[in-house]
Each structure stands twice: as C-alpha cells, then as structure tokens.
mmCIF file of C-alpha atoms in Angstrom:
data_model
loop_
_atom_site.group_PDB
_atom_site.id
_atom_site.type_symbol
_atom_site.label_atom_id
_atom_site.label_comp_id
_atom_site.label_asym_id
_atom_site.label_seq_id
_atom_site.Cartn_x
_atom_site.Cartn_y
_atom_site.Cartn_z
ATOM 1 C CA UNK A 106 184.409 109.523 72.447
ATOM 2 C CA UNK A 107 184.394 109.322 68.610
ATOM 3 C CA UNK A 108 186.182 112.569 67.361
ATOM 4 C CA UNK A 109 184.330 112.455 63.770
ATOM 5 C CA UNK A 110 181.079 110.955 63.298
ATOM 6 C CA UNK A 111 180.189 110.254 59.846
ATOM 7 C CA UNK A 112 176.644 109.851 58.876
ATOM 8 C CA UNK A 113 174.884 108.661 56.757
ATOM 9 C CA UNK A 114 175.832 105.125 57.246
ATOM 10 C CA UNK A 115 174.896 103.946 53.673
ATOM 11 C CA UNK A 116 173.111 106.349 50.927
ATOM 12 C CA UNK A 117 171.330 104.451 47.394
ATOM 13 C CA UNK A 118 171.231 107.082 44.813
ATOM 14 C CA UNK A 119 170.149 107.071 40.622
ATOM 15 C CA UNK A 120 172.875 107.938 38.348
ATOM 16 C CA UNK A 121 172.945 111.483 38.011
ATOM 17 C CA UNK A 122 172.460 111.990 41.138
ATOM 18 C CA UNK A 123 174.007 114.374 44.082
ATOM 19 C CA UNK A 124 174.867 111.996 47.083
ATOM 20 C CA UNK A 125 176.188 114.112 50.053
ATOM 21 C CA UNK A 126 178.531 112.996 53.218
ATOM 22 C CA UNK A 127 178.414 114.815 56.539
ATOM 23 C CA UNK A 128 180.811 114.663 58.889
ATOM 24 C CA UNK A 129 181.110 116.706 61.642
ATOM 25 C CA UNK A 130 184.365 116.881 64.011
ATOM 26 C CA UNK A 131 184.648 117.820 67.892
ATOM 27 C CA UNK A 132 188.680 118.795 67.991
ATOM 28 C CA UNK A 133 188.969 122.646 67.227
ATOM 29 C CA UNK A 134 192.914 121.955 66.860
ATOM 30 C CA UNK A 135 192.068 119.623 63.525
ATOM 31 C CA UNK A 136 193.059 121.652 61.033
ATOM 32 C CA UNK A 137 193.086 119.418 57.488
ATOM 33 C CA UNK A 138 190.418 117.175 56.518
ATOM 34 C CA UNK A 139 190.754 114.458 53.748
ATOM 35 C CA UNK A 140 188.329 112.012 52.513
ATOM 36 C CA UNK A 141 189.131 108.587 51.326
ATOM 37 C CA UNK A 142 187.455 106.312 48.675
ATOM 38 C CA UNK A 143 187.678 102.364 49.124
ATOM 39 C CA UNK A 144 186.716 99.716 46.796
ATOM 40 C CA UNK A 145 185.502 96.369 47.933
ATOM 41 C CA UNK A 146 188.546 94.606 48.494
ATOM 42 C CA UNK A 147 191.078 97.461 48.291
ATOM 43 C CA UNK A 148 192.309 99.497 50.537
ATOM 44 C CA UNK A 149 191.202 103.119 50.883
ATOM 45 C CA UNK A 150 192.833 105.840 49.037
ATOM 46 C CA UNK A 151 193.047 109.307 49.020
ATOM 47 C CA UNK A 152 190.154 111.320 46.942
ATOM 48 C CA UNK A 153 189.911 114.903 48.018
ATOM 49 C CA UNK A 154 191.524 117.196 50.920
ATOM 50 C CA UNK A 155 190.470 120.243 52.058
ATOM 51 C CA UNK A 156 192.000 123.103 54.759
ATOM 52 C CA UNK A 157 189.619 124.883 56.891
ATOM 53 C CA UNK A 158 190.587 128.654 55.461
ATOM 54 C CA UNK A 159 188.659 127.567 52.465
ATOM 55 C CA UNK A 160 184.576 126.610 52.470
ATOM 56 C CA UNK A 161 184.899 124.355 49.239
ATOM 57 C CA UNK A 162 187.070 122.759 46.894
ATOM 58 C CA UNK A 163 186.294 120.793 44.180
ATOM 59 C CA UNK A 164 188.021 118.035 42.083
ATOM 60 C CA UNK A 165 186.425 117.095 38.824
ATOM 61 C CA UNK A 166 182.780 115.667 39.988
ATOM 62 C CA UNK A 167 183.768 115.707 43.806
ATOM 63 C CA UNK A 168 183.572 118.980 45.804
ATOM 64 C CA UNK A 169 183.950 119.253 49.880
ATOM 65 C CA UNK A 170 182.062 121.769 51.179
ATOM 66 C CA UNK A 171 183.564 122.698 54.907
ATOM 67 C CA UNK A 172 181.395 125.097 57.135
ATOM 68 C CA UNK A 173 184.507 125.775 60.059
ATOM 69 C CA UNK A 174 181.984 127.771 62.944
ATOM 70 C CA UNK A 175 179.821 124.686 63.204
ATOM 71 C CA UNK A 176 182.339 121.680 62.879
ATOM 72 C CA UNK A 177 181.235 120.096 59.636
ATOM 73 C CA UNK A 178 182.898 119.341 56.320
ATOM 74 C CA UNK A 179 180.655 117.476 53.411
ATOM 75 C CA UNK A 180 181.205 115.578 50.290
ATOM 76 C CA UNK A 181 178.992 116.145 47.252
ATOM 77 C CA UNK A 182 179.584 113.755 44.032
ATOM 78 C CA UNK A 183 177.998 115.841 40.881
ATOM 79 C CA UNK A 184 176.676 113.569 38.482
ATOM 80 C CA UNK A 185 177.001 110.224 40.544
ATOM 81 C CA UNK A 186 177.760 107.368 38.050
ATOM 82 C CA UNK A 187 177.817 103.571 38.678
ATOM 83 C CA UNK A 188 181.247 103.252 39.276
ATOM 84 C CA UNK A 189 181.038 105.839 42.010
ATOM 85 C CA UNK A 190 180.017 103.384 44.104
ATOM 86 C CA UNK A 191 182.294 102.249 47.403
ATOM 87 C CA UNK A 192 182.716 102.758 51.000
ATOM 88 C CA UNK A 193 183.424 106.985 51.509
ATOM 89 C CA UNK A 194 185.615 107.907 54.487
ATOM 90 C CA UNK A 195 186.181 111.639 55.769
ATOM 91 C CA UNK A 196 189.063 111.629 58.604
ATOM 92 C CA UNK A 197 190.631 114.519 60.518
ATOM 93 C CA UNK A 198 194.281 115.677 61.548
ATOM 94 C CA UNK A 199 195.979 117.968 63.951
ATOM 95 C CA UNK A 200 198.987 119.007 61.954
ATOM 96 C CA UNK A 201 200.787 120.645 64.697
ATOM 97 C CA UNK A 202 200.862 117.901 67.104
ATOM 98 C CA UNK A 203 200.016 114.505 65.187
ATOM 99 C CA UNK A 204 201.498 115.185 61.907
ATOM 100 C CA UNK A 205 200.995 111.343 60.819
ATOM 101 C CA UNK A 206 197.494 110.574 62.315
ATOM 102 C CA UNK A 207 193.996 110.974 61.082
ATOM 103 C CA UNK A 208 191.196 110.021 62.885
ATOM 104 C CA UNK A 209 188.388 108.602 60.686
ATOM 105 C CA UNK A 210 184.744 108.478 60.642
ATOM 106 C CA UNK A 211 183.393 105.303 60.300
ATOM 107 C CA UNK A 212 182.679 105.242 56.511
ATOM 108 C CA UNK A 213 179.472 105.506 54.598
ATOM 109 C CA UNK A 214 178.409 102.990 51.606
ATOM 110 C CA UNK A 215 177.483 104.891 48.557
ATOM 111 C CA UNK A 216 175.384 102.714 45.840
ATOM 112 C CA UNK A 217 174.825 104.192 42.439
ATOM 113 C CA UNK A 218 171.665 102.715 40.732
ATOM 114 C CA UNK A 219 172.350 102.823 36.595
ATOM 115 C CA UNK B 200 206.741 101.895 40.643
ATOM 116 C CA UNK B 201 206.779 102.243 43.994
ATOM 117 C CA UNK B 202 204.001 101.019 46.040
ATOM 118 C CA UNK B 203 202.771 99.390 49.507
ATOM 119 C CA UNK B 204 202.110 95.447 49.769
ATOM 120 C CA UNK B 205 200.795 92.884 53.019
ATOM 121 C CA UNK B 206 200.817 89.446 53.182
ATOM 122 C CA UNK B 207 199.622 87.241 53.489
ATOM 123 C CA UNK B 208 196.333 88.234 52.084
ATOM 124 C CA UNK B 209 193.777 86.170 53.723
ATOM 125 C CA UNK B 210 194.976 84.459 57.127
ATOM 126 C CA UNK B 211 192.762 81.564 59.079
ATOM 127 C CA UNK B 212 194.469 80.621 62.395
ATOM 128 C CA UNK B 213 193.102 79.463 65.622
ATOM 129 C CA UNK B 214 192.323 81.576 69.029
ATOM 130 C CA UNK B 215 196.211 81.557 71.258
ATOM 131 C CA UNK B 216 198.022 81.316 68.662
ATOM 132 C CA UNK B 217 200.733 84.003 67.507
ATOM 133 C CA UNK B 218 200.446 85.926 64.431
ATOM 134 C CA UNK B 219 202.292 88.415 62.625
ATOM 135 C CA UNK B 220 200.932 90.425 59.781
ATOM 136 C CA UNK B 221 203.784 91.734 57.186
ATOM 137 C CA UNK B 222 203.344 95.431 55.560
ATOM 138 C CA UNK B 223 206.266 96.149 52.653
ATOM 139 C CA UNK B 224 206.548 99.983 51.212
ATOM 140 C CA UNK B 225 208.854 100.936 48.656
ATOM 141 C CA UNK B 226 208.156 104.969 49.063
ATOM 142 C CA UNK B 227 210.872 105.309 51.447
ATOM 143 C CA UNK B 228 208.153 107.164 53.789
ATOM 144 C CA UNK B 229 209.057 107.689 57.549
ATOM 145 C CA UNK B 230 205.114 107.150 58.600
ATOM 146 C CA UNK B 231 203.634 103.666 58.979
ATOM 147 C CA UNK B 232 200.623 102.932 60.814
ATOM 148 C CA UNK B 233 198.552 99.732 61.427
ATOM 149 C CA UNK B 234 194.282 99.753 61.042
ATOM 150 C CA UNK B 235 191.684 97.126 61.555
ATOM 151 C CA UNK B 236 188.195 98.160 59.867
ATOM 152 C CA UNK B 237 185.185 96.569 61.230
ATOM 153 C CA UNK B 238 181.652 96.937 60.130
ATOM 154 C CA UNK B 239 180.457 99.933 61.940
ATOM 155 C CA UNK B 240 183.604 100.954 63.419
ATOM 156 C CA UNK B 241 185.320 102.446 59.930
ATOM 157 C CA UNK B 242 189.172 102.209 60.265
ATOM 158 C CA UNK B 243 190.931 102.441 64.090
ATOM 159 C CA UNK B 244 194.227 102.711 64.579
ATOM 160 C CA UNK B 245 196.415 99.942 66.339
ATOM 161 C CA UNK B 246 200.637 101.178 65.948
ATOM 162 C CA UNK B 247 202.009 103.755 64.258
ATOM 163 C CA UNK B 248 205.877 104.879 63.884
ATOM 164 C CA UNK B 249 207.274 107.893 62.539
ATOM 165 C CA UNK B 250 210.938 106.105 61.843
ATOM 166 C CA UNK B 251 213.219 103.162 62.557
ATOM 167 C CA UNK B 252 213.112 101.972 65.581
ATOM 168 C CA UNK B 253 210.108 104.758 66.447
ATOM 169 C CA UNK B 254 206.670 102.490 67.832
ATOM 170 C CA UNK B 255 203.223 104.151 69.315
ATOM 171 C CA UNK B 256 200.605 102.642 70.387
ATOM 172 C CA UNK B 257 196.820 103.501 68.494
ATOM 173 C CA UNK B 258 193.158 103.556 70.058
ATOM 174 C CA UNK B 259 193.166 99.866 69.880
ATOM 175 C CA UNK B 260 196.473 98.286 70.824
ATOM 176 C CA UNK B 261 195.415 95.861 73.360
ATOM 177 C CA UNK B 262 196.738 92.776 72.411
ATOM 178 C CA UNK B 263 198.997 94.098 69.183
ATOM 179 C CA UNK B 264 202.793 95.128 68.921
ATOM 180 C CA UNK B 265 205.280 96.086 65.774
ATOM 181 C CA UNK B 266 208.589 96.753 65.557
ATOM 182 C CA UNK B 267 210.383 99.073 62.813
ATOM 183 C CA UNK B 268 214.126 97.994 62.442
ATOM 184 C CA UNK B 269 214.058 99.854 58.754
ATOM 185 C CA UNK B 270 212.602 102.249 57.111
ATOM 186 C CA UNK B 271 210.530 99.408 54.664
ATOM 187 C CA UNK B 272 208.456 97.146 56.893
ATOM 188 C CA UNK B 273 206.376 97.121 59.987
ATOM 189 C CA UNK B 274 205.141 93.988 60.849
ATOM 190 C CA UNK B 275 201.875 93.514 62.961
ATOM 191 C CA UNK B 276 202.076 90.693 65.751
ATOM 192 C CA UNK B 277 199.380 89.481 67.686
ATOM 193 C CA UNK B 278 200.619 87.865 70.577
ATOM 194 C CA UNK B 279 197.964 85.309 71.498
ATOM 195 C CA UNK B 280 195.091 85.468 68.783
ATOM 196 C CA UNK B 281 191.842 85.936 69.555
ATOM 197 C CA UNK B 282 187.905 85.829 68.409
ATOM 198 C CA UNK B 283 187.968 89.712 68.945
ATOM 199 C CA UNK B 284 190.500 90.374 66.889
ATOM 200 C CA UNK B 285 188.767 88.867 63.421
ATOM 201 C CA UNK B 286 189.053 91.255 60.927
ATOM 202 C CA UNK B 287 190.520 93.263 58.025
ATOM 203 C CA UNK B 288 193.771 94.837 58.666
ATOM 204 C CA UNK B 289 194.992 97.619 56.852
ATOM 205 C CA UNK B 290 198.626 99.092 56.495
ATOM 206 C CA UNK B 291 198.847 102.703 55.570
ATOM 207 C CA UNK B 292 202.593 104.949 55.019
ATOM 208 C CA UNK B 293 203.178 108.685 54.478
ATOM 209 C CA UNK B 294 205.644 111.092 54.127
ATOM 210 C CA UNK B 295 207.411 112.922 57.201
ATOM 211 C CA UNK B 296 205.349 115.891 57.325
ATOM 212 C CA UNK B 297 202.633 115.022 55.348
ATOM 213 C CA UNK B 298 200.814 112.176 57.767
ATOM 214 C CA UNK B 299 197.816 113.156 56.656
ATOM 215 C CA UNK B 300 197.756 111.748 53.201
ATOM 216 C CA UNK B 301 198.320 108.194 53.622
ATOM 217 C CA UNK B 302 198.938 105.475 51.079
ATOM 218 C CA UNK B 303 197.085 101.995 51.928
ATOM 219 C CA UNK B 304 197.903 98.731 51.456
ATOM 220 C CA UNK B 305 195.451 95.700 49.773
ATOM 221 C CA UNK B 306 194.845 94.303 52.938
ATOM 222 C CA UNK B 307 194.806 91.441 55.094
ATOM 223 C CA UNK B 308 191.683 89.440 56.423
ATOM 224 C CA UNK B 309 192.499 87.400 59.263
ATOM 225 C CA UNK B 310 189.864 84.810 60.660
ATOM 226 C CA UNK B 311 190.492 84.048 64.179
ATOM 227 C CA UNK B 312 188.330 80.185 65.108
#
C-alpha cells in the first residue's frame, strides 16, 4: 500500500498565486517530513523539512503546514512566480528505525502562468 | 566542491542484456540509495546501503543488485535488461544519521528496446 499519497497530481496557477500540496501519510512512527523540488532534467533536491512537534514552518515564500492528529502535512508557495515551476515531492521517514529512507509521494507538477 | 555525479547520462541498450548504472559522491556520506521515477509512480526505491560493503534491497529490487566496496560509488546492475525497467534512475547519498535529507544525482535515462 502507498504510505504517502500526494495529491494533486498537477496544479496551473497565475503568478502571485498560493498553490498548495497535500500529502497525507498512514505510518504513525514517521516522524520528519521533507519536501523536495525537481527541475526538468535534474534531480530532486531538498526545499523544506518539517518535524511533527511543530504545525508550520516557513522558508522565505515556502511554508509547510503539518496538522499531526489527522496525518497530513501541506506545502503553500506565497507569491508563486514563474520559475516556481517543477515537479514538488513531500516524502516521509521513521528516524528511529530507517534513519536513511524516505518514502515519497508520487510528485505533483506545479505550472506558474506569468 | 563536493558533489554527486552518474553516468552515463542517457543509456539505449537492448532487452537481456546487462547493464550497470555508475553513481560517484564526493561527500564522504555513509547513505547511498538507488530510485527509478516513473510517471505516476514519483520516486521508488531499488538498493540502498548504509556503508562499505552494507547492500538492502528497496520496494522494487526485482531484477537490480549493487555492491559498495567504498565509501564513493554504488553502482546499479541490471542483470538481464528489460522493457519494464525503462526509465529514469536516480542516485541519492546522505549523511549517517541524517538519511532523511538526501543529495541527488543528475540522473540517468535508460531506454530498454
């Protein structure tokens, strides 16, 4: 069974815009949640993490919004500009037992409209 | 500056044959792992290793093995290629302890005919 689902698959917003990623996990024992940013033809690469005894954090334009009682984590992008757009990932770990693994979602495709 | 590299780049081969996929990092991290993204199916996880001479296998192993004799490289093999396994493989390290933030490679598409 897919541990994170990811939706939506692809999201078209105008500049200025507020796109917004859900993801929503399955594994209580996850316990740190990055998300990744990839560029056509690049690999991903980290953008934001968050912990889950926090319900936001925020990096210049990008915040993650995590609600722990129902499972679900978001990424909002304040002010979305052109060269926002790529491929957005969210993935999961279990620190305690799979120190090097994430499992990620399976990506959304975020076009920014000048 | 230290970074994470795969060759080659873009691979065409044809379906039996053997292939190995090279990943190069210069952090000195213990973590490697091996991905194949497919549309619809995000990144899944084929090997990792958490050291020399340390393999695991992923989600999606079927048909894949590394090896890590040092700390630098773990190459990809498929044993006999097939259709199935067309697509863009990614190579990701981290440091002990810290798995979760992982470094990517460029990438590797690999046509199998």
């Amino acid at each position: 069974q897919q541990q994170v689902k990811q939706s939506p698959q692809s999201l078209i917003v105008q500049k200025g815009g507020i796109p917004i990623i859900n993801c929503a996990y399955e594994n209580t024992a996850f316990d740190y949640f990055p998300w990744y940013q990839q560029f056509p033809g690049k690999g991903p690469a980290l953008l934001i993490a968050i912990r889950p005894d926090v319900s936001e954090k925020k990096e210049g334009r990008f915040t993650i919004s995590f609600n722990k009682s129902a499972k679900q984590f978001s990424l909002h992008i304040m002010d979305s500009q052109p060269g926002d757009s790529a491929t957005y990932f969210c993935a999961a770990s279990d620190l305690s037992t799979n120190a090097g693994k994430s499992t990620f979602g399976d990506g959304t495709t975020l076009t920014v409209k000048p | 500056d230290a970074e994470i590299t795969q060759s080659p780049r873009h691979k065409i081969t044809e379906t039996g044959r053997q292939v190995t996929l090279a990943c190069h990092q210069t952090w000195n991290h213990n973590n490697m792992f091996w991905y194949r993204q497919d549309l619809g199916h995000g990144l899944r996880l084929i090997h990792y290793s958490y050291g020399v001479h340390d393999t695991n296998k992923g989600e999606v192993s079927d048909g894949y093995s590394v090896s890590r004799s040092n700390t630098e490289d773990l190459p990809l093999t498929l044993e006999s290629a097939a259709s199935s396994q067309t697509s863009v493989y990614f190579c990701a390290s981290s440091q002990q302890g810290r798995g979760y933030e992982q470094y990517f490679g460029p990438g590797t598409r690999l046509t199998v005919t």
